[in-house]
Amino acid sequence: MFIEIGEFLNLRLKQMGIQHLFGVPGDFNLSYLEQVEADPQLEFIGNCNELNAAYAADGYARINGFSALATTYGVGDLSAINGIAGAYAENVPLIHISGIPPLHAVQKGTLIHHTLVDGNYDNIMNCMKEFTVAQTRLTPANAASEIDRVLRQCFLERRPVHIQLPGDITHVKIEVSERPLDLSYPAVEPELLQSVVSKLCDIIENAQSPALLIDNEASVFGVTSLLNDLSQKCSIPFAGMNTAKILWMKAHLVTSELMWVGQANRM
């Protein structure tokens, strides 16, 4: 089917369960935000600055599963980077969409506002590479495949990704597959899985006083209930890091054997 690039990006966001987009309007993302405003299943939440928007998106992802953040190129991106780095540190799957100057200006290195006026359009991307697991600069030729690649990486690694969307291509129509975004995990090799399980069983069986120390990654990667089953069936007590408190409340886990790391010093 044929669809506008911005609309296709919105379609993929909705397939990830995203219904709200946080951010700050700017001259290079206005054409994309028009497409967001026109979508009855998406709501744009404007924030007073990009850093606040990044933190709002961080919180939304922790509750919703995934989130999206929209900024304008350069000043907007750099204003948001602290929140994006925090999301990277804590495995928060945040999709950062940066509206950038027109594609022809980027390709020619045109001196334009919101840049360092040196013709370099890679410096912001290089900054984002440090705090995201996938990055892309969209073009009409690569948009269909690159949007899916980057969003799937966000799903697999549960960390931020960075998408640069030139303001002059948001309404360009491209041909895309009608298949939904692939939100499945790769198949695990049975032999490898059996090897890991055997080693874990050996470690538990040979331990004198086994215990589990669990952090927020248990919730991030969806193994909370499995860890709870392991603890109960094998009578293994567990301790939770302070950063994991919310996952126990969300999952209603049995906490009779639970002690928060850091409690002992206050007891």
PDB file of C-alpha atoms in Angstrom:
ATOM      1  CA  MET A   1       0.000   0.000   0.000  1.00  0.00           C
ATOM      2  CA  PHE A   2       1.017   3.652  -0.401  1.00  0.00           C
ATOM      3  CA  ILE A   3       1.154   5.942   2.617  1.00  0.00           C
ATOM      4  CA  GLU A   4       2.815   9.210   3.612  1.00  0.00           C
ATOM      5  CA  ILE A   5       6.077   8.776   5.534  1.00  0.00           C
ATOM      6  CA  GLY A   6       4.818  10.608   8.609  1.00  0.00           C
ATOM      7  CA  GLU A   7       1.582   8.633   8.596  1.00  0.00           C
ATOM      8  CA  PHE A   8       3.505   5.382   8.309  1.00  0.00           C
ATOM      9  CA  LEU A   9       5.611   6.329  11.318  1.00  0.00           C
ATOM     10  CA  ASN A  10       2.430   7.106  13.248  1.00  0.00           C
ATOM     11  CA  LEU A  11       0.947   3.771  12.209  1.00  0.00           C
ATOM     12  CA  ARG A  12       3.966   1.938  13.595  1.00  0.00           C
ATOM     13  CA  LEU A  13       3.851   3.930  16.837  1.00  0.00           C
ATOM     14  CA  LYS A  14       0.220   2.935  17.328  1.00  0.00           C
ATOM     15  CA  GLN A  15       1.089  -0.699  16.673  1.00  0.00           C
ATOM     16  CA  MET A  16       3.503  -0.415  19.610  1.00  0.00           C
ATOM     17  CA  GLY A  17       0.654   0.766  21.823  1.00  0.00           C
ATOM     18  CA  ILE A  18       1.585   4.452  21.782  1.00  0.00           C
ATOM     19  CA  GLN A  19      -1.376   6.846  21.951  1.00  0.00           C
ATOM     20  CA  HIS A  20       0.390  10.018  23.097  1.00  0.00           C
ATOM     21  CA  LEU A  21       3.386  11.869  21.679  1.00  0.00           C
ATOM     22  CA  PHE A  22       5.317  14.227  23.954  1.00  0.00           C
ATOM     23  CA  GLY A  23       7.424  17.104  22.743  1.00  0.00           C
ATOM     24  CA  VAL A  24       7.894  20.724  21.765  1.00  0.00           C
ATOM     25  CA  PRO A  25       6.876  22.135  18.364  1.00  0.00           C
ATOM     26  CA  GLY A  26       9.645  23.621  16.256  1.00  0.00           C
ATOM     27  CA  ASP A  27      10.060  24.810  12.706  1.00  0.00           C
ATOM     28  CA  PHE A  28      11.524  21.524  11.440  1.00  0.00           C
ATOM     29  CA  ASN A  29       8.914  19.194  12.990  1.00  0.00           C
ATOM     30  CA  LEU A  30       5.751  21.192  12.281  1.00  0.00           C
ATOM     31  CA  SER A  31       4.842  19.286   9.115  1.00  0.00           C
ATOM     32  CA  TYR A  32       5.096  16.009  11.010  1.00  0.00           C
ATOM     33  CA  LEU A  33       3.113  17.325  13.971  1.00  0.00           C
ATOM     34  CA  GLU A  34       0.330  18.267  11.538  1.00  0.00           C
ATOM     35  CA  GLN A  35       0.070  14.559  10.723  1.00  0.00           C
ATOM     36  CA  VAL A  36       0.004  13.701  14.420  1.00  0.00           C
ATOM     37  CA  GLU A  37      -2.771  16.241  15.035  1.00  0.00           C
ATOM     38  CA  ALA A  38      -4.746  14.805  12.113  1.00  0.00           C
ATOM     39  CA  ASP A  39      -4.620  11.276  13.554  1.00  0.00           C
ATOM     40  CA  PRO A  40      -7.610  10.639  15.868  1.00  0.00           C
ATOM     41  CA  GLN A  41      -5.738   7.816  17.602  1.00  0.00           C
ATOM     42  CA  LEU A  42      -2.729   9.953  18.554  1.00  0.00           C
ATOM     43  CA  GLU A  43      -2.591  12.937  20.878  1.00  0.00           C
ATOM     44  CA  PHE A  44       0.266  15.412  20.994  1.00  0.00           C
ATOM     45  CA  ILE A  45       1.194  16.507  24.512  1.00  0.00           C
ATOM     46  CA  GLY A  46       3.082  19.795  24.348  1.00  0.00           C
ATOM     47  CA  ASN A  47       5.629  20.463  27.066  1.00  0.00           C
ATOM     48  CA  CYS A  48       7.295  23.670  28.234  1.00  0.00           C
ATOM     49  CA  ASN A  49      10.733  22.450  27.138  1.00  0.00           C
ATOM     50  CA  GLU A  50      12.375  19.404  25.590  1.00  0.00           C
ATOM     51  CA  LEU A  51      13.962  18.145  28.798  1.00  0.00           C
ATOM     52  CA  ASN A  52      10.587  18.012  30.520  1.00  0.00           C
ATOM     53  CA  ALA A  53       9.149  16.315  27.440  1.00  0.00           C
ATOM     54  CA  ALA A  54      11.872  13.671  27.594  1.00  0.00           C
ATOM     55  CA  TYR A  55      11.140  12.947  31.249  1.00  0.00           C
ATOM     56  CA  ALA A  56       7.404  12.820  30.552  1.00  0.00           C
ATOM     57  CA  ALA A  57       8.043  10.324  27.755  1.00  0.00           C
ATOM     58  CA  ASP A  58      10.269   8.328  30.114  1.00  0.00           C
ATOM     59  CA  GLY A  59       7.457   8.030  32.649  1.00  0.00           C
ATOM     60  CA  TYR A  60       4.899   7.192  29.961  1.00  0.00           C
ATOM     61  CA  ALA A  61       7.069   4.347  28.666  1.00  0.00           C
ATOM     62  CA  ARG A  62       7.456   2.877  32.149  1.00  0.00           C
ATOM     63  CA  ILE A  63       3.681   2.651  32.455  1.00  0.00           C
ATOM     64  CA  ASN A  64       2.641   2.072  28.847  1.00  0.00           C
ATOM     65  CA  GLY A  65       5.528  -0.016  27.530  1.00  0.00           C
ATOM     66  CA  PHE A  66       6.842   2.383  24.867  1.00  0.00           C
ATOM     67  CA  SER A  67       6.793   6.135  24.330  1.00  0.00           C
ATOM     68  CA  ALA A  68       7.545   8.741  21.675  1.00  0.00           C
ATOM     69  CA  LEU A  69       9.222  12.135  21.924  1.00  0.00           C
ATOM     70  CA  ALA A  70       9.243  14.822  19.208  1.00  0.00           C
ATOM     71  CA  THR A  71      11.780  17.653  19.087  1.00  0.00           C
ATOM     72  CA  THR A  72      13.234  19.972  16.494  1.00  0.00           C
ATOM     73  CA  TYR A  73      16.766  19.637  15.197  1.00  0.00           C
ATOM     74  CA  GLY A  74      19.804  20.830  17.100  1.00  0.00           C
ATOM     75  CA  VAL A  75      18.677  22.940  20.031  1.00  0.00           C
ATOM     76  CA  GLY A  76      15.660  20.736  20.702  1.00  0.00           C
ATOM     77  CA  ASP A  77      17.609  17.499  20.470  1.00  0.00           C
ATOM     78  CA  LEU A  78      20.388  18.704  22.748  1.00  0.00           C
ATOM     79  CA  SER A  79      17.871  20.009  25.263  1.00  0.00           C
ATOM     80  CA  ALA A  80      16.305  16.540  25.451  1.00  0.00           C
ATOM     81  CA  ILE A  81      19.506  14.523  25.549  1.00  0.00           C
ATOM     82  CA  ASN A  82      19.775  14.321  29.343  1.00  0.00           C
ATOM     83  CA  GLY A  83      16.362  12.674  29.567  1.00  0.00           C
ATOM     84  CA  ILE A  84      17.222  10.344  26.697  1.00  0.00           C
ATOM     85  CA  ALA A  85      20.478   9.362  28.393  1.00  0.00           C
ATOM     86  CA  GLY A  86      18.561   8.604  31.582  1.00  0.00           C
ATOM     87  CA  ALA A  87      16.164   6.395  29.645  1.00  0.00           C
ATOM     88  CA  TYR A  88      19.137   4.581  28.122  1.00  0.00           C
ATOM     89  CA  ALA A  89      20.637   3.982  31.568  1.00  0.00           C
ATOM     90  CA  GLU A  90      17.423   2.466  32.917  1.00  0.00           C
ATOM     91  CA  ASN A  91      16.269   0.442  29.903  1.00  0.00           C
ATOM     92  CA  VAL A  92      13.344   2.671  29.025  1.00  0.00           C
ATOM     93  CA  PRO A  93      12.137   2.167  25.411  1.00  0.00           C
ATOM     94  CA  LEU A  94      11.718   5.734  24.171  1.00  0.00           C
ATOM     95  CA  ILE A  95      11.421   6.653  20.483  1.00  0.00           C
ATOM     96  CA  HIS A  96      12.986  10.046  19.783  1.00  0.00           C
ATOM     97  CA  ILE A  97      11.715  11.665  16.581  1.00  0.00           C
ATOM     98  CA  SER A  98      13.716  14.700  15.532  1.00  0.00           C
ATOM     99  CA  GLY A  99      12.354  16.978  12.841  1.00  0.00           C
ATOM    100  CA  ILE A 100      15.420  18.049  10.871  1.00  0.00           C
ATOM    101  CA  PRO A 101      16.027  20.566   8.044  1.00  0.00           C
ATOM    102  CA  PRO A 102      14.938  19.680   4.497  1.00  0.00           C
ATOM    103  CA  LEU A 103      16.727  16.712   2.987  1.00  0.00           C
ATOM    104  CA  HIS A 104      18.276  18.793   0.208  1.00  0.00           C
ATOM    105  CA  ALA A 105      19.766  21.168   2.809  1.00  0.00           C
ATOM    106  CA  VAL A 106      21.234  18.255   4.741  1.00  0.00           C
ATOM    107  CA  GLN A 107      22.690  16.657   1.622  1.00  0.00           C
ATOM    108  CA  LYS A 108      24.255  19.937   0.447  1.00  0.00           C
ATOM    109  CA  GLY A 109      25.494  20.969   3.887  1.00  0.00           C
ATOM    110  CA  THR A 110      23.538  24.204   3.703  1.00  0.00           C
ATOM    111  CA  LEU A 111      24.292  26.710   6.465  1.00  0.00           C
ATOM    112  CA  ILE A 112      21.034  27.048   8.350  1.00  0.00           C
ATOM    113  CA  HIS A 113      19.718  27.973  11.797  1.00  0.00           C
ATOM    114  CA  HIS A 114      19.618  25.418  14.636  1.00  0.00           C
ATOM    115  CA  THR A 115      22.926  24.035  13.351  1.00  0.00           C
ATOM    116  CA  LEU A 116      26.487  25.049  14.180  1.00  0.00           C
ATOM    117  CA  VAL A 117      26.528  26.836  10.801  1.00  0.00           C
ATOM    118  CA  ASP A 118      29.404  24.685   9.603  1.00  0.00           C
ATOM    119  CA  GLY A 119      27.548  22.428   7.171  1.00  0.00           C
ATOM    120  CA  ASN A 120      27.943  19.431   9.496  1.00  0.00           C
ATOM    121  CA  TYR A 121      24.700  17.501   9.908  1.00  0.00           C
ATOM    122  CA  ASP A 122      26.287  14.485  11.577  1.00  0.00           C
ATOM    123  CA  ASN A 123      27.232  16.038  14.916  1.00  0.00           C
ATOM    124  CA  ILE A 124      23.790  15.680  16.525  1.00  0.00           C
ATOM    125  CA  MET A 125      23.507  12.130  15.228  1.00  0.00           C
ATOM    126  CA  ASN A 126      26.909  11.354  16.725  1.00  0.00           C
ATOM    127  CA  CYS A 127      25.735  12.675  20.096  1.00  0.00           C
ATOM    128  CA  MET A 128      22.639  10.500  19.974  1.00  0.00           C
ATOM    129  CA  LYS A 129      24.640   7.402  19.091  1.00  0.00           C
ATOM    130  CA  GLU A 130      26.038   7.426  22.625  1.00  0.00           C
ATOM    131  CA  PHE A 131      22.597   7.146  24.232  1.00  0.00           C
ATOM    132  CA  THR A 132      20.470   5.168  21.762  1.00  0.00           C
ATOM    133  CA  VAL A 133      20.646   1.623  20.424  1.00  0.00           C
ATOM    134  CA  ALA A 134      19.631   2.496  16.853  1.00  0.00           C
ATOM    135  CA  GLN A 135      19.610   5.650  14.764  1.00  0.00           C
ATOM    136  CA  THR A 136      18.469   6.614  11.284  1.00  0.00           C
ATOM    137  CA  ARG A 137      18.011   9.576   8.963  1.00  0.00           C
ATOM    138  CA  LEU A 138      14.940   8.953   6.853  1.00  0.00           C
ATOM    139  CA  THR A 139      14.713   9.426   3.099  1.00  0.00           C
ATOM    140  CA  PRO A 140      11.907   8.442   0.717  1.00  0.00           C
ATOM    141  CA  ALA A 141      14.069   5.516  -0.398  1.00  0.00           C
ATOM    142  CA  ASN A 142      14.798   4.053   3.036  1.00  0.00           C
ATOM    143  CA  ALA A 143      11.871   5.153   5.218  1.00  0.00           C
ATOM    144  CA  ALA A 144       9.843   1.933   5.027  1.00  0.00           C
ATOM    145  CA  SER A 145      12.700  -0.352   6.018  1.00  0.00           C
ATOM    146  CA  GLU A 146      14.493   2.021   8.396  1.00  0.00           C
ATOM    147  CA  ILE A 147      11.434   2.862  10.472  1.00  0.00           C
ATOM    148  CA  ASP A 148      10.787  -0.837  11.016  1.00  0.00           C
ATOM    149  CA  ARG A 149      14.447  -1.596  11.735  1.00  0.00           C
ATOM    150  CA  VAL A 150      14.832   1.112  14.348  1.00  0.00           C
ATOM    151  CA  LEU A 151      11.504   0.483  16.080  1.00  0.00           C
ATOM    152  CA  ARG A 152      12.159  -3.247  16.221  1.00  0.00           C
ATOM    153  CA  GLN A 153      15.524  -2.571  17.844  1.00  0.00           C
ATOM    154  CA  CYS A 154      13.752  -0.446  20.440  1.00  0.00           C
ATOM    155  CA  PHE A 155      11.446  -3.397  21.104  1.00  0.00           C
ATOM    156  CA  LEU A 156      14.259  -5.939  21.352  1.00  0.00           C
ATOM    157  CA  GLU A 157      16.675  -3.944  23.513  1.00  0.00           C
ATOM    158  CA  ARG A 158      14.170  -1.843  25.488  1.00  0.00           C
ATOM    159  CA  ARG A 159      16.240   1.307  25.123  1.00  0.00           C
ATOM    160  CA  PRO A 160      15.887   4.640  23.284  1.00  0.00           C
ATOM    161  CA  VAL A 161      16.236   5.013  19.517  1.00  0.00           C
ATOM    162  CA  HIS A 162      16.708   8.140  17.400  1.00  0.00           C
ATOM    163  CA  ILE A 163      14.882   8.940  14.140  1.00  0.00           C
ATOM    164  CA  GLN A 164      15.730  12.016  12.065  1.00  0.00           C
ATOM    165  CA  LEU A 165      12.781  13.019   9.885  1.00  0.00           C
ATOM    166  CA  PRO A 166      13.480  15.780   7.318  1.00  0.00           C
ATOM    167  CA  GLY A 167      10.674  18.319   7.283  1.00  0.00           C
ATOM    168  CA  ASP A 168      10.217  18.196   3.512  1.00  0.00           C
ATOM    169  CA  ILE A 169       9.526  14.457   3.197  1.00  0.00           C
ATOM    170  CA  THR A 170       6.857  13.876   5.852  1.00  0.00           C
ATOM    171  CA  HIS A 171       4.048  13.984   3.277  1.00  0.00           C
ATOM    172  CA  VAL A 172       5.880  12.029   0.574  1.00  0.00           C
ATOM    173  CA  LYS A 173       4.041   8.801  -0.229  1.00  0.00           C
ATOM    174  CA  ILE A 174       5.983   5.535  -0.200  1.00  0.00           C
ATOM    175  CA  GLU A 175       5.056   1.918  -0.753  1.00  0.00           C
ATOM    176  CA  VAL A 176       5.037  -0.191   2.410  1.00  0.00           C
ATOM    177  CA  SER A 177       4.030  -3.670   3.437  1.00  0.00           C
ATOM    178  CA  GLU A 178       0.601  -4.132   4.975  1.00  0.00           C
ATOM    179  CA  ARG A 179       2.103  -6.480   7.558  1.00  0.00           C
ATOM    180  CA  PRO A 180       2.211  -5.044  11.093  1.00  0.00           C
ATOM    181  CA  LEU A 181       5.486  -4.270  12.818  1.00  0.00           C
ATOM    182  CA  ASP A 182       7.289  -7.419  13.931  1.00  0.00           C
ATOM    183  CA  LEU A 183       7.110  -7.382  17.726  1.00  0.00           C
ATOM    184  CA  SER A 184       8.308 -10.933  18.318  1.00  0.00           C
ATOM    185  CA  TYR A 185      11.539 -12.177  19.794  1.00  0.00           C
ATOM    186  CA  PRO A 186      13.956 -14.234  17.696  1.00  0.00           C
ATOM    187  CA  ALA A 187      13.704 -17.976  18.139  1.00  0.00           C
ATOM    188  CA  VAL A 188      16.089 -19.438  20.693  1.00  0.00           C
ATOM    189  CA  GLU A 189      18.215 -22.403  19.690  1.00  0.00           C
ATOM    190  CA  PRO A 190      16.967 -25.401  21.737  1.00  0.00           C
ATOM    191  CA  GLU A 191      20.498 -26.656  22.402  1.00  0.00           C
ATOM    192  CA  LEU A 192      21.644 -23.277  23.677  1.00  0.00           C
ATOM    193  CA  LEU A 193      18.569 -22.907  25.876  1.00  0.00           C
ATOM    194  CA  GLN A 194      19.051 -26.363  27.367  1.00  0.00           C
ATOM    195  CA  SER A 195      22.704 -25.592  28.080  1.00  0.00           C
ATOM    196  CA  VAL A 196      21.810 -22.396  29.938  1.00  0.00           C
ATOM    197  CA  VAL A 197      19.047 -24.101  31.940  1.00  0.00           C
ATOM    198  CA  SER A 198      21.381 -26.942  32.923  1.00  0.00           C
ATOM    199  CA  LYS A 199      24.046 -24.536  34.152  1.00  0.00           C
ATOM    200  CA  LEU A 200      21.515 -22.557  36.168  1.00  0.00           C
ATOM    201  CA  CYS A 201      20.163 -25.745  37.730  1.00  0.00           C
ATOM    202  CA  ASP A 202      23.675 -26.809  38.694  1.00  0.00           C
ATOM    203  CA  ILE A 203      24.361 -23.446  40.304  1.00  0.00           C
ATOM    204  CA  ILE A 204      21.136 -23.534  42.337  1.00  0.00           C
ATOM    205  CA  GLU A 205      21.507 -27.177  43.391  1.00  0.00           C
ATOM    206  CA  ASN A 206      25.092 -26.684  44.555  1.00  0.00           C
ATOM    207  CA  ALA A 207      24.435 -23.439  46.421  1.00  0.00           C
ATOM    208  CA  GLN A 208      24.208 -23.613  50.210  1.00  0.00           C
ATOM    209  CA  SER A 209      21.880 -20.625  50.563  1.00  0.00           C
ATOM    210  CA  PRO A 210      20.639 -19.541  47.143  1.00  0.00           C
ATOM    211  CA  ALA A 211      18.955 -16.161  46.792  1.00  0.00           C
ATOM    212  CA  LEU A 212      17.740 -13.979  43.951  1.00  0.00           C
ATOM    213  CA  LEU A 213      18.668 -10.306  43.582  1.00  0.00           C
ATOM    214  CA  ILE A 214      16.190  -8.746  41.185  1.00  0.00           C
ATOM    215  CA  ASP A 215      16.189  -5.329  39.527  1.00  0.00           C
ATOM    216  CA  ASN A 216      13.907  -3.474  37.138  1.00  0.00           C
ATOM    217  CA  GLU A 217      15.161  -5.402  34.091  1.00  0.00           C
ATOM    218  CA  ALA A 218      12.887  -8.238  35.225  1.00  0.00           C
ATOM    219  CA  SER A 219       9.915  -6.053  34.365  1.00  0.00           C
ATOM    220  CA  VAL A 220      11.545  -4.495  31.291  1.00  0.00           C
ATOM    221  CA  PHE A 221      12.042  -7.881  29.646  1.00  0.00           C
ATOM    222  CA  GLY A 222       8.818  -9.446  30.924  1.00  0.00           C
ATOM    223  CA  VAL A 223      10.188 -12.172  33.200  1.00  0.00           C
ATOM    224  CA  THR A 224       8.673 -11.034  36.505  1.00  0.00           C
ATOM    225  CA  SER A 225       6.170 -13.890  36.734  1.00  0.00           C
ATOM    226  CA  LEU A 226       8.824 -16.448  35.782  1.00  0.00           C
ATOM    227  CA  LEU A 227      11.110 -15.247  38.562  1.00  0.00           C
ATOM    228  CA  ASN A 228       8.211 -15.372  41.002  1.00  0.00           C
ATOM    229  CA  ASP A 229       7.494 -18.978  39.983  1.00  0.00           C
ATOM    230  CA  LEU A 230      11.160 -19.888  40.388  1.00  0.00           C
ATOM    231  CA  SER A 231      11.274 -18.337  43.847  1.00  0.00           C
ATOM    232  CA  GLN A 232       8.139 -20.114  45.071  1.00  0.00           C
ATOM    233  CA  LYS A 233       8.725 -23.539  43.528  1.00  0.00           C
ATOM    234  CA  CYS A 234      12.345 -23.716  44.660  1.00  0.00           C
ATOM    235  CA  SER A 235      11.795 -21.899  47.980  1.00  0.00           C
ATOM    236  CA  ILE A 236      14.440 -19.332  47.085  1.00  0.00           C
ATOM    237  CA  PRO A 237      14.179 -15.984  48.894  1.00  0.00           C
ATOM    238  CA  PHE A 238      14.681 -12.872  46.827  1.00  0.00           C
ATOM    239  CA  ALA A 239      15.751  -9.302  47.383  1.00  0.00           C
ATOM    240  CA  GLY A 240      14.750  -6.394  45.209  1.00  0.00           C
ATOM    241  CA  MET A 241      16.705  -3.302  44.317  1.00  0.00           C
ATOM    242  CA  ASN A 242      14.967  -0.027  45.168  1.00  0.00           C
ATOM    243  CA  THR A 243      14.571   0.621  41.446  1.00  0.00           C
ATOM    244  CA  ALA A 244      12.454  -2.538  41.199  1.00  0.00           C
ATOM    245  CA  LYS A 245       9.821  -1.637  43.785  1.00  0.00           C
ATOM    246  CA  ILE A 246       7.209  -0.679  41.230  1.00  0.00           C
ATOM    247  CA  LEU A 247       7.368  -4.007  39.403  1.00  0.00           C
ATOM    248  CA  TRP A 248       6.375  -5.935  42.528  1.00  0.00           C
ATOM    249  CA  MET A 249       3.416  -3.645  43.098  1.00  0.00           C
ATOM    250  CA  LYS A 250       2.342  -3.955  39.455  1.00  0.00           C
ATOM    251  CA  ALA A 251       2.684  -7.736  39.416  1.00  0.00           C
ATOM    252  CA  HIS A 252       1.181  -8.353  42.885  1.00  0.00           C
ATOM    253  CA  LEU A 253       4.000 -10.722  43.699  1.00  0.00           C
ATOM    254  CA  VAL A 254       4.303 -12.579  46.981  1.00  0.00           C
ATOM    255  CA  THR A 255       6.677 -10.480  49.065  1.00  0.00           C
ATOM    256  CA  SER A 256       6.898 -12.423  52.323  1.00  0.00           C
ATOM    257  CA  GLU A 257      10.562 -13.161  51.661  1.00  0.00           C
ATOM    258  CA  LEU A 258      11.336  -9.783  50.139  1.00  0.00           C
ATOM    259  CA  MET A 259      13.855  -7.295  51.502  1.00  0.00           C
ATOM    260  CA  TRP A 260      14.825  -4.154  49.687  1.00  0.00           C
ATOM    261  CA  VAL A 261      18.530  -3.718  49.168  1.00  0.00           C
ATOM    262  CA  GLY A 262      19.512  -0.818  51.392  1.00  0.00           C
ATOM    263  CA  GLN A 263      16.985  -1.722  54.104  1.00  0.00           C
ATOM    264  CA  ALA A 264      19.518  -3.663  56.116  1.00  0.00           C
ATOM    265  CA  ASN A 265      21.540  -0.541  56.876  1.00  0.00           C
ATOM    266  CA  ARG A 266      18.492   1.083  58.434  1.00  0.00           C
ATOM    267  CA  MET A 267      17.381  -1.915  60.503  1.00  0.00           C
TER     268      MET A 267
END
